[in-house]
CSV table of C-alpha atoms and ligand atoms in Angstrom, one decimal:
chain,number,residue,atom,x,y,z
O,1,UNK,CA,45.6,9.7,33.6
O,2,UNK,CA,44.0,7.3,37.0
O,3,UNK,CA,43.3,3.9,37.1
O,4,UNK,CA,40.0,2.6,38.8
O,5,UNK,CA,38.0,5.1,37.3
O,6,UNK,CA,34.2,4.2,35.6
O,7,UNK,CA,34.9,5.3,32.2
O,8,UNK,CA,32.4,5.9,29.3
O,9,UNK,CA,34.1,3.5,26.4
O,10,UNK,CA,31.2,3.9,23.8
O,11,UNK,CA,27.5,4.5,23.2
O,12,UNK,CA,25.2,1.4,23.1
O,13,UNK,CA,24.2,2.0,19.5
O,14,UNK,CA,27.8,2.0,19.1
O,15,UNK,CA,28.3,-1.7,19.7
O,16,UNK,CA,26.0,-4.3,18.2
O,17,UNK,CA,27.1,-7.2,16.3
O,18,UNK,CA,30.5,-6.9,15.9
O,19,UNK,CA,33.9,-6.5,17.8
O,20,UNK,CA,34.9,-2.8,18.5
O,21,UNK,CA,38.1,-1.7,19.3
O,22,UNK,CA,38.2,1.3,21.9
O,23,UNK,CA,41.6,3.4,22.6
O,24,UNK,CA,41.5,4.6,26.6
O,25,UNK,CA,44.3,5.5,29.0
O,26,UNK,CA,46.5,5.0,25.9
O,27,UNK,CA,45.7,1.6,26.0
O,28,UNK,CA,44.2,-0.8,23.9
O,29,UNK,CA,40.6,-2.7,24.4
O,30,UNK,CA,37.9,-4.8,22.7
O,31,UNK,CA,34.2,-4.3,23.2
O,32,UNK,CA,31.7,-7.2,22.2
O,33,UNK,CA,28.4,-8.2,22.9
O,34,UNK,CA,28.4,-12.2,24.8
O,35,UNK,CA,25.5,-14.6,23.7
O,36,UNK,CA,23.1,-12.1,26.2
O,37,UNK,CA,23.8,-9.7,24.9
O,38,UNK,CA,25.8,-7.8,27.8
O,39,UNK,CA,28.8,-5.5,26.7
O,40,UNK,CA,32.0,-7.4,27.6
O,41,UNK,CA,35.3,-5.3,27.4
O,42,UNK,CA,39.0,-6.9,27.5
O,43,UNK,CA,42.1,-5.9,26.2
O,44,UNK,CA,42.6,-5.8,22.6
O,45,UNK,CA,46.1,-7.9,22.6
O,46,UNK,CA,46.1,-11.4,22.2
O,47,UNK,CA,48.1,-12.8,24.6
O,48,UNK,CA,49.5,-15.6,22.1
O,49,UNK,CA,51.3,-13.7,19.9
O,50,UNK,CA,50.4,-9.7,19.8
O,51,UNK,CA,47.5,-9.8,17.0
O,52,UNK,CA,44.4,-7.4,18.0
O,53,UNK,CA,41.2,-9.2,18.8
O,54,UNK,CA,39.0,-6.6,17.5
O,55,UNK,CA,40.0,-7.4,14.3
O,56,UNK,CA,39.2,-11.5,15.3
O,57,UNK,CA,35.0,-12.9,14.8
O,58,UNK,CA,32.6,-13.5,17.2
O,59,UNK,CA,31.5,-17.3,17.5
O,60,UNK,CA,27.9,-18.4,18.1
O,61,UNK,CA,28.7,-18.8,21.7
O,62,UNK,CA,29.6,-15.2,21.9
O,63,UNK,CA,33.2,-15.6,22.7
O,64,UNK,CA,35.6,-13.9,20.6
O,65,UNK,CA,38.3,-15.8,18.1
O,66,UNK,CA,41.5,-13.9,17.3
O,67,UNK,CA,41.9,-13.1,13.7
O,68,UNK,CA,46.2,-15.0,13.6
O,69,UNK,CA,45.4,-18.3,14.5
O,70,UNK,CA,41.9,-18.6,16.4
O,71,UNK,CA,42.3,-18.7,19.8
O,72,UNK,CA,38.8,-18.0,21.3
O,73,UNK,CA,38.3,-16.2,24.4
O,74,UNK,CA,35.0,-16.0,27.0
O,75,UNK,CA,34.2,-13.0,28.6
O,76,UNK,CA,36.3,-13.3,31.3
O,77,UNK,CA,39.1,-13.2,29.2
O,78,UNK,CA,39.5,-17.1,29.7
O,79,UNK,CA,41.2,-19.3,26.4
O,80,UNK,CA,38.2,-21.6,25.5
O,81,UNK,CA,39.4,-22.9,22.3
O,82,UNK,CA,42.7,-23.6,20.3
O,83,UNK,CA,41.6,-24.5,16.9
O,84,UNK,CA,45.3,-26.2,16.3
O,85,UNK,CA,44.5,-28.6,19.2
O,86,UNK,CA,40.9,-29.7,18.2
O,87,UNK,CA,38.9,-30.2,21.2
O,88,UNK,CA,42.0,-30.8,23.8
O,89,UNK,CA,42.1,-27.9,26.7
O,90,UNK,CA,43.8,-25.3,25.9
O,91,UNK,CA,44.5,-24.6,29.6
O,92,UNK,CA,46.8,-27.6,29.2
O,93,UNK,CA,48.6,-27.1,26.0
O,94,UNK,CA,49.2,-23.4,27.3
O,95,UNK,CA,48.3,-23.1,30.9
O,96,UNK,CA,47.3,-20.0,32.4
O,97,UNK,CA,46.5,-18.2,29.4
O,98,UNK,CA,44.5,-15.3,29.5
O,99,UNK,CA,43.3,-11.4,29.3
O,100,UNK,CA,42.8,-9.0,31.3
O,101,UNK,CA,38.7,-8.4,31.4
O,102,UNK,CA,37.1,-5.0,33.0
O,103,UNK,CA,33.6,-5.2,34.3
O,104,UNK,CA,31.0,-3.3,32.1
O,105,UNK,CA,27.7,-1.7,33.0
O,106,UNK,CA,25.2,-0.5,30.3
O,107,UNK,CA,22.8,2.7,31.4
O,108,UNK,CA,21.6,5.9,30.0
O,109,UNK,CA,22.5,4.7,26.6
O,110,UNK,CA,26.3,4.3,27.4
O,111,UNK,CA,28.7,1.4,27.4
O,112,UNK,CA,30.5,2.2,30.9
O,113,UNK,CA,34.2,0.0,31.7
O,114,UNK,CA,35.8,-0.4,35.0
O,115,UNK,CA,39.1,0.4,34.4
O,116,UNK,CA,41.4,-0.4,37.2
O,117,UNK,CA,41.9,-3.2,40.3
O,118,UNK,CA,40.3,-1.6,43.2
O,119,UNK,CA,36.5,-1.5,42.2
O,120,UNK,CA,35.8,-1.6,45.9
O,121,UNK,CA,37.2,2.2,46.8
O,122,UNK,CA,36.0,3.5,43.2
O,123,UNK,CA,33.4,6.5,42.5
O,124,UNK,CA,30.3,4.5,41.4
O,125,UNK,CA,28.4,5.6,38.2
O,126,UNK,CA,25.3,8.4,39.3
O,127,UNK,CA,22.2,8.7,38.0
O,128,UNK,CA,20.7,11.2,35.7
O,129,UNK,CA,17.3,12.3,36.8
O,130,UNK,CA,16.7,14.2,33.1
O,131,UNK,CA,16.6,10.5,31.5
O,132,UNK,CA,13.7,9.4,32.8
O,133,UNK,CA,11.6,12.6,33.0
O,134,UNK,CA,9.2,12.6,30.1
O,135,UNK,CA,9.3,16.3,30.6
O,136,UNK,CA,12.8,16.4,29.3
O,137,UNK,CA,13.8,16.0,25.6
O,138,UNK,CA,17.4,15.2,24.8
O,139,UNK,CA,19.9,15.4,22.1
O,140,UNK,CA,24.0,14.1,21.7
O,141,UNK,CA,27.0,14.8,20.4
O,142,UNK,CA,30.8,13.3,20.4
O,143,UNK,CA,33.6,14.7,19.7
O,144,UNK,CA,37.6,14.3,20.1
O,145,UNK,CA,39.1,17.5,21.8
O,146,UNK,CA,42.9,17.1,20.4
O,147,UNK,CA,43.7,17.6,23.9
O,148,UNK,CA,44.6,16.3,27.3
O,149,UNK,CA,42.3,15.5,29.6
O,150,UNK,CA,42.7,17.7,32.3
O,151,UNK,CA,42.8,20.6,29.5
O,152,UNK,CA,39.7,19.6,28.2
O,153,UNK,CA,38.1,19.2,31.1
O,154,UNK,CA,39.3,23.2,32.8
O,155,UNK,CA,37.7,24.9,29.4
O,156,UNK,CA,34.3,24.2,30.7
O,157,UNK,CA,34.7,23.8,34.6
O,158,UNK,CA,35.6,27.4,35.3
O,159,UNK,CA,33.1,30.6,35.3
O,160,UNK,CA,35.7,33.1,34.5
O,161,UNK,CA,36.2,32.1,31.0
O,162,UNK,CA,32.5,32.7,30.4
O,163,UNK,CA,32.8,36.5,30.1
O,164,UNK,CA,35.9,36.3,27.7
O,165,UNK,CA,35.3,33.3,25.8
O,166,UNK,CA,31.3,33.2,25.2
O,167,UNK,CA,30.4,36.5,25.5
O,168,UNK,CA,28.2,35.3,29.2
O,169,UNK,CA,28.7,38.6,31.4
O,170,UNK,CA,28.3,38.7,34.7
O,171,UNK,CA,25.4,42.3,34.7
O,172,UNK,CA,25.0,42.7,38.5
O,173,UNK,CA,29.0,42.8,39.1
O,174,UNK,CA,30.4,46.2,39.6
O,175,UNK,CA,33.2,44.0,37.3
O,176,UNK,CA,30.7,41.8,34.4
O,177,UNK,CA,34.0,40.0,33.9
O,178,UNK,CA,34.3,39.0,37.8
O,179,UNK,CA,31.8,36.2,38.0
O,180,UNK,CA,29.9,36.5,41.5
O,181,UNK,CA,31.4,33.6,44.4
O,182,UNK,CA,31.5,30.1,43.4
O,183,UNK,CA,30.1,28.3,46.6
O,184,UNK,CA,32.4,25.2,45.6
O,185,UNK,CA,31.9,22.4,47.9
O,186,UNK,CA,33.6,18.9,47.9
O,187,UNK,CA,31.4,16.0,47.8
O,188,UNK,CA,31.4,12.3,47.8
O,189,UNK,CA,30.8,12.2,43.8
O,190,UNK,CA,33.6,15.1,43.0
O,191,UNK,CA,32.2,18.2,43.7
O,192,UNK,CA,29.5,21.0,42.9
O,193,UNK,CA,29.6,24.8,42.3
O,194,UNK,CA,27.0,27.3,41.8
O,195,UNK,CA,26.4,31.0,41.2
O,196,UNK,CA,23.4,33.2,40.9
O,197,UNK,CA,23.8,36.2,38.8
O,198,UNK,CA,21.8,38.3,36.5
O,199,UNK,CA,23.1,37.4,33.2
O,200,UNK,CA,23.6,38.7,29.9
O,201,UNK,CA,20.1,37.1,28.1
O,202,UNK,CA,20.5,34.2,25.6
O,203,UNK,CA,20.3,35.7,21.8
O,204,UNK,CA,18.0,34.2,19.7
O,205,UNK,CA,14.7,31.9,20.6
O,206,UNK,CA,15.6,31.2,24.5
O,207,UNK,CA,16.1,35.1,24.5
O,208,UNK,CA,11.9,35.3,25.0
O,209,UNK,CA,11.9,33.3,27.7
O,210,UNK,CA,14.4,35.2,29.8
O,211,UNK,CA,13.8,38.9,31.2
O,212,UNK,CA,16.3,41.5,31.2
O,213,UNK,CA,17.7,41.8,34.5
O,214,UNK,CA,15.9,38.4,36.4
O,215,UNK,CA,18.3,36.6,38.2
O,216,UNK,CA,19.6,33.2,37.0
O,217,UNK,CA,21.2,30.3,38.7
O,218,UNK,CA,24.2,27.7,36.8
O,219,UNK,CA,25.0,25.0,38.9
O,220,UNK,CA,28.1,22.6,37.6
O,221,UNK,CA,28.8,19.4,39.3
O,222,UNK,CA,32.2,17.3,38.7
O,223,UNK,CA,31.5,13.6,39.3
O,224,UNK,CA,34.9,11.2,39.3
O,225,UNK,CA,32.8,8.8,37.2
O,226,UNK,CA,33.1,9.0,34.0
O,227,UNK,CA,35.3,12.6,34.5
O,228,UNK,CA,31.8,13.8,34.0
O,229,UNK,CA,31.0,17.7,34.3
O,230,UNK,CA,27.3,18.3,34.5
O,231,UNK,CA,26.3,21.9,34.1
O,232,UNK,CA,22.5,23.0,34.6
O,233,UNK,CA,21.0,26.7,34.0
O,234,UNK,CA,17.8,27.5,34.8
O,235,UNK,CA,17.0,29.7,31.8
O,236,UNK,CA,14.3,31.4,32.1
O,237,UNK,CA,15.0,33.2,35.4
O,238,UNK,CA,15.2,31.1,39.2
O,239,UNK,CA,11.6,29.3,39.5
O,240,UNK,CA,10.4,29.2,36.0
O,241,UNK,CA,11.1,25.5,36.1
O,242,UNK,CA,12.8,25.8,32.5
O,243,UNK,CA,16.2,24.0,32.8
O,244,UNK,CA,18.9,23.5,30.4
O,245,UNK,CA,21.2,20.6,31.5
O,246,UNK,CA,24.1,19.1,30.1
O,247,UNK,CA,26.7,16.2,30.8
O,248,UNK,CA,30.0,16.1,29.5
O,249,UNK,CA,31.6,12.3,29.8
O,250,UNK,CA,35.3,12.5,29.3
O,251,UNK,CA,37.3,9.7,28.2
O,252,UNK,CA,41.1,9.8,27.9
O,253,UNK,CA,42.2,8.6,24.6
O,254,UNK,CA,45.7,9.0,25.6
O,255,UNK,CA,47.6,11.8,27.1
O,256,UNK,CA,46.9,14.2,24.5
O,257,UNK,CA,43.7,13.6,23.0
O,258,UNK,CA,39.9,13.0,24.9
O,259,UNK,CA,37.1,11.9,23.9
O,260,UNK,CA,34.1,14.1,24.9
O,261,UNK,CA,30.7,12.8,24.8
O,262,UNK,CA,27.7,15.3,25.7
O,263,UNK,CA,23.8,14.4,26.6
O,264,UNK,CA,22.0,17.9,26.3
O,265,UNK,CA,18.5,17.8,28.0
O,266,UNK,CA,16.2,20.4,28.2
O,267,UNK,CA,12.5,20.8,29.3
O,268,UNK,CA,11.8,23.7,27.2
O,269,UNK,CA,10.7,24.0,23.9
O,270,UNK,CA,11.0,20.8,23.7
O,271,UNK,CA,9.4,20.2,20.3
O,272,UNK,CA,11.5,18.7,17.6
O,273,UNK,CA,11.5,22.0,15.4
O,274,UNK,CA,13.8,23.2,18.1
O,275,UNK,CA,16.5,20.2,18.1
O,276,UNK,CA,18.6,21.7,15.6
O,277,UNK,CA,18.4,25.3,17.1
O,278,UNK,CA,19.2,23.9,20.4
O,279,UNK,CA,21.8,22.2,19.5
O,280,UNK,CA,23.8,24.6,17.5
O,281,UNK,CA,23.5,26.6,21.0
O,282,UNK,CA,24.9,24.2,22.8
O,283,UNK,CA,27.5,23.7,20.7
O,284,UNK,CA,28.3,27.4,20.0
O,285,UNK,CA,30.4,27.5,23.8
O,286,UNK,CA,32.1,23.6,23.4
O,287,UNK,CA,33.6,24.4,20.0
O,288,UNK,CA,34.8,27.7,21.6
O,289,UNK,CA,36.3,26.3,24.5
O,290,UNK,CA,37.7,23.3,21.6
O,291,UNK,CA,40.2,26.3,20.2
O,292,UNK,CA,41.2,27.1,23.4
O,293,UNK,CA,42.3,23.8,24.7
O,294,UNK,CA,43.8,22.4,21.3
O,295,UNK,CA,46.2,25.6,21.4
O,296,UNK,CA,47.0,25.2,25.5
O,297,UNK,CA,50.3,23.9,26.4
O,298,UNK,CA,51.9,22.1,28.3
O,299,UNK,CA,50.2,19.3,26.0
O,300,UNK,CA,50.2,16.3,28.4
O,301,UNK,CA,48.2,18.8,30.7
O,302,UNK,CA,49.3,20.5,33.9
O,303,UNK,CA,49.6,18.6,37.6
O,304,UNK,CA,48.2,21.2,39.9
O,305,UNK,CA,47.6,25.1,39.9
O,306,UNK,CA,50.9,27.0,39.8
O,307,UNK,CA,49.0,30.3,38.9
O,308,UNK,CA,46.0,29.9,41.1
O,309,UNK,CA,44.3,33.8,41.3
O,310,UNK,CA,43.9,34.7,44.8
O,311,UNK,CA,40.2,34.9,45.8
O,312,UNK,CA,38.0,32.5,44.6
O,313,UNK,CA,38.0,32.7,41.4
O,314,UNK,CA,39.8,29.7,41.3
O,315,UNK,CA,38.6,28.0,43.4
O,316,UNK,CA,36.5,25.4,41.3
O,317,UNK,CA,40.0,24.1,40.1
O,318,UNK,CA,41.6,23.9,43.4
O,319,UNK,CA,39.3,21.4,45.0
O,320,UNK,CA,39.3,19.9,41.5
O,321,UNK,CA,43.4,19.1,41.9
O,322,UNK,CA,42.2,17.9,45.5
O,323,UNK,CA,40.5,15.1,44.1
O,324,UNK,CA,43.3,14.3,41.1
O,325,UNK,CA,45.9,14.3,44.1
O,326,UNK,CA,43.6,12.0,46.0
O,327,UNK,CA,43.8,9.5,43.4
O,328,UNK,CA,47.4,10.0,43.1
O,329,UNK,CA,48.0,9.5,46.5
O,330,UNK,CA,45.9,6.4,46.3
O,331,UNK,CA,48.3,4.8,43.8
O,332,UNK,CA,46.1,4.9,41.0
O,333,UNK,CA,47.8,7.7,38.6
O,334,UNK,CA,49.7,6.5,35.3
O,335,UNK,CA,53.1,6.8,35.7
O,336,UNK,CA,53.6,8.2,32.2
O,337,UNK,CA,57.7,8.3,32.4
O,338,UNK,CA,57.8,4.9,33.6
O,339,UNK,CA,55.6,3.9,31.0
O,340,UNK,CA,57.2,5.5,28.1
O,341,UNK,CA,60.6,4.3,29.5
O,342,UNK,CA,59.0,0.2,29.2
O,343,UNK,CA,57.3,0.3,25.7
O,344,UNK,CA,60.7,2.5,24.3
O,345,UNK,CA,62.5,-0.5,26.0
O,346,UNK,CA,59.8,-2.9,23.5
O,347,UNK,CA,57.7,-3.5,26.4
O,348,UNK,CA,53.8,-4.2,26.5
O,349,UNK,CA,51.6,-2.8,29.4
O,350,UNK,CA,48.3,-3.5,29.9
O,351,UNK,CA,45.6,-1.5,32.3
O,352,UNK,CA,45.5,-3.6,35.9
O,353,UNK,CA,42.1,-5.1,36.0
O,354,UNK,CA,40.8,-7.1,39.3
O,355,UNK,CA,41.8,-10.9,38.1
O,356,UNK,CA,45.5,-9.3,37.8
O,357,UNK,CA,44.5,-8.3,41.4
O,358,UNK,CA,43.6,-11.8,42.8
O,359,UNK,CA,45.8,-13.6,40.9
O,360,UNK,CA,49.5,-14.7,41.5
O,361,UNK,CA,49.5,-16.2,38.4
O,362,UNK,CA,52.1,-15.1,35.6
O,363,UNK,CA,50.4,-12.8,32.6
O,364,UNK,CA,51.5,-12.4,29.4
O,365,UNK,CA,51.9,-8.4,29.5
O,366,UNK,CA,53.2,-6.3,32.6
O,367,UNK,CA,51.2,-3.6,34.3
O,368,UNK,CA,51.1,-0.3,33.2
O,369,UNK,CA,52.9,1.4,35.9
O,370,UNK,CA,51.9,4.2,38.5
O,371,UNK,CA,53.1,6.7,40.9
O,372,UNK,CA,54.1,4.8,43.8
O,373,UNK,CA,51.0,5.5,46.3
O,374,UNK,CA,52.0,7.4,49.8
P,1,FES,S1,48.1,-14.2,18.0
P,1,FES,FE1,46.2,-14.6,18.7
P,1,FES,S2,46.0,-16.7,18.4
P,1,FES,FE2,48.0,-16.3,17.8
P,2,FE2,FE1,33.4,27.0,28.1
């Protein structure tokens, strides 16, 4: 798992009146809406004496009171009131008391968190085109793969499982199993890949709006943000405008289990009598990828490619591991041993955010640790 990563910690229609606890990186955080209304997100454990704020209220001044003995908090994390002190300072009677807070940013319907100290050098958030083109209609879905990240992520970026696992062949190969070169290029965002190929047509509706034998073109995009896949298929054929996109936002819950959220767009038959059709379509390929990754070991995920096939077929995942290893190298990757080693030992670690950063200041919890950057 990597620090100072924009990660997708809830849907907007998730969070509206009342504290929500969130589980990411293994870690523990509270969501709430401030007095503006703007998602604020800081850890989840009171620095007085362990409770968990999500459990707490929300005051008129939209600061949030811990449910053991009422210490409220702003959303910078900052102690604003001890109610066993009346209306003394409680950055006198316990001075430098505070949380850890991680910037927020609300678009395209989702609750985004900075989680990390180096916000500067991070992958920003992208935009999605599809969300503002009235062409486009769209429909969601959640869902936890019981799975590590990495895992989860590999059972859709990859077009050799297509063949084998949805039924996708590839008709123009001598091989329909060997999917045609990947054209994989590394970009500032993560990377994109894309193939053209004449493939098997879709069963049912969509199958009238694709010819037998017209070539098609999938393009998938990895964006660091949000551990984001976007896939996009033209479906009809190339040129007949009819796309069928999807994102996949992936956020570790902890090491062996991911929350996957998905936006699926389309700009065909885009009437409401279709939703449920389209829908059960697009989720036809993630709940069979879901078996696959539940049932993959190792379960905390693999660190690199020891079995990488020769050619390209592969080669999506290579330049994949690049940008893990850059984030390694950067210092910004869990160490998990570490970690497990400190809360065996009845330690409490806490994400990094920025204010850890900047400050010299002692904090009530140590730093979740990580792999010593080169
Ligand atoms: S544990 Fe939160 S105020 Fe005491
Ligand atoms: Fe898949």
């Amino acid at each position: 798992m990597y620090t100072n990563v924009w990660y997708v910690a809830a849907r907007s229609a998730d969070l509206i009146d009342k504290p929500l606890y969130v589980k990411m990186l293994g870690s523990d955080f509270v969501l709430f809406r401030d007095k503006k209304g703007n998602a604020v997100c800081l850890n989840n454990v009171c620095p007085h004496r362990g409770a968990s704020l999500a459990n707490g209220t929300l005051s008129e001044e939209g600061y949030i009171s811990c449910p053991f003995h009422g210490w409220e908090f702003n959303g910078l994390g900052k102690c604003t009131r001890m109610p066993s002190i009346g209306n003394e300072d409680p950055n006198k009677a316990a001075p430098g008391v505070k949380i850890d807070h991680y910037p927020t940013k609300e678009q395209q319907g989702l609750i985004w968190t900075f989680l990390g100290d180096d916000i500067e050098n991070a992958s920003p958030i992208f935009d999605i085109p599809e969300e503002s083109d009235p062409n486009y209609t769209v429909l969601e879905h959640d869902v936890i793969f019981e799975s590590n990240f990495h895992t989860a992520k590999f059972s859709n970026l990859d077009y050799v499982h297509l063949p084998v696992v949805h039924g996708i062949r590839f008709e123009d190969q001598d091989n329909p199993y060997r999917p045609p070169p990947h054209n994989v290029k590394r970009t500032d965002y993560g990377l994109t890949a894309h193939i053209e190929t004449d493939s098997t047509p879709s069963e049912g509706e969509w199958e009238d709006i694709r010819e037998k034998g017209s070539r098609v073109k999938s393009i998938l995009k990895y964006f660091t943000a949000g551990a984001t896949l976007r896939g996009e298929v033209e479906i009809g054929s190339i040129n007949s405008g009819q796309f069928n996109a999807f994102y996949e936002f992936s956020t570790p819950i902890n090491q062996t289990s991911t929350m996957m959220r998905y936006y699926f767009f389309r700009n065909f038959m885009t009437d409401e009598k279709m939703d449920d059709f389209a829908l059960k379509r697009n989720l036809k390929n993630i709940y069979e990828d879901k078996i696959i990754a539940e049932a993959q070991e190792p379960k905390y995920g693999p660190d690199g490619m020891p079995n990488i096939v020769g050619r390209y077929e592969d080669t999506i995942l290579k330049v994949y591991w690049e940008i893990m290893h850059e984030m390694r190298d950067k210092g910004w990757q869990i160490d998990n041993k570490k970690w497990h080693q400190m809360t065996s030992e009845g330690e409490y670690c806490v994400v990094p955010s920025i204010d850890r950063k900047n400050s010299k200041e002692k904090w009530g919890y140590p730093m979740i640790p990580r792999l010593e950057n080169k």
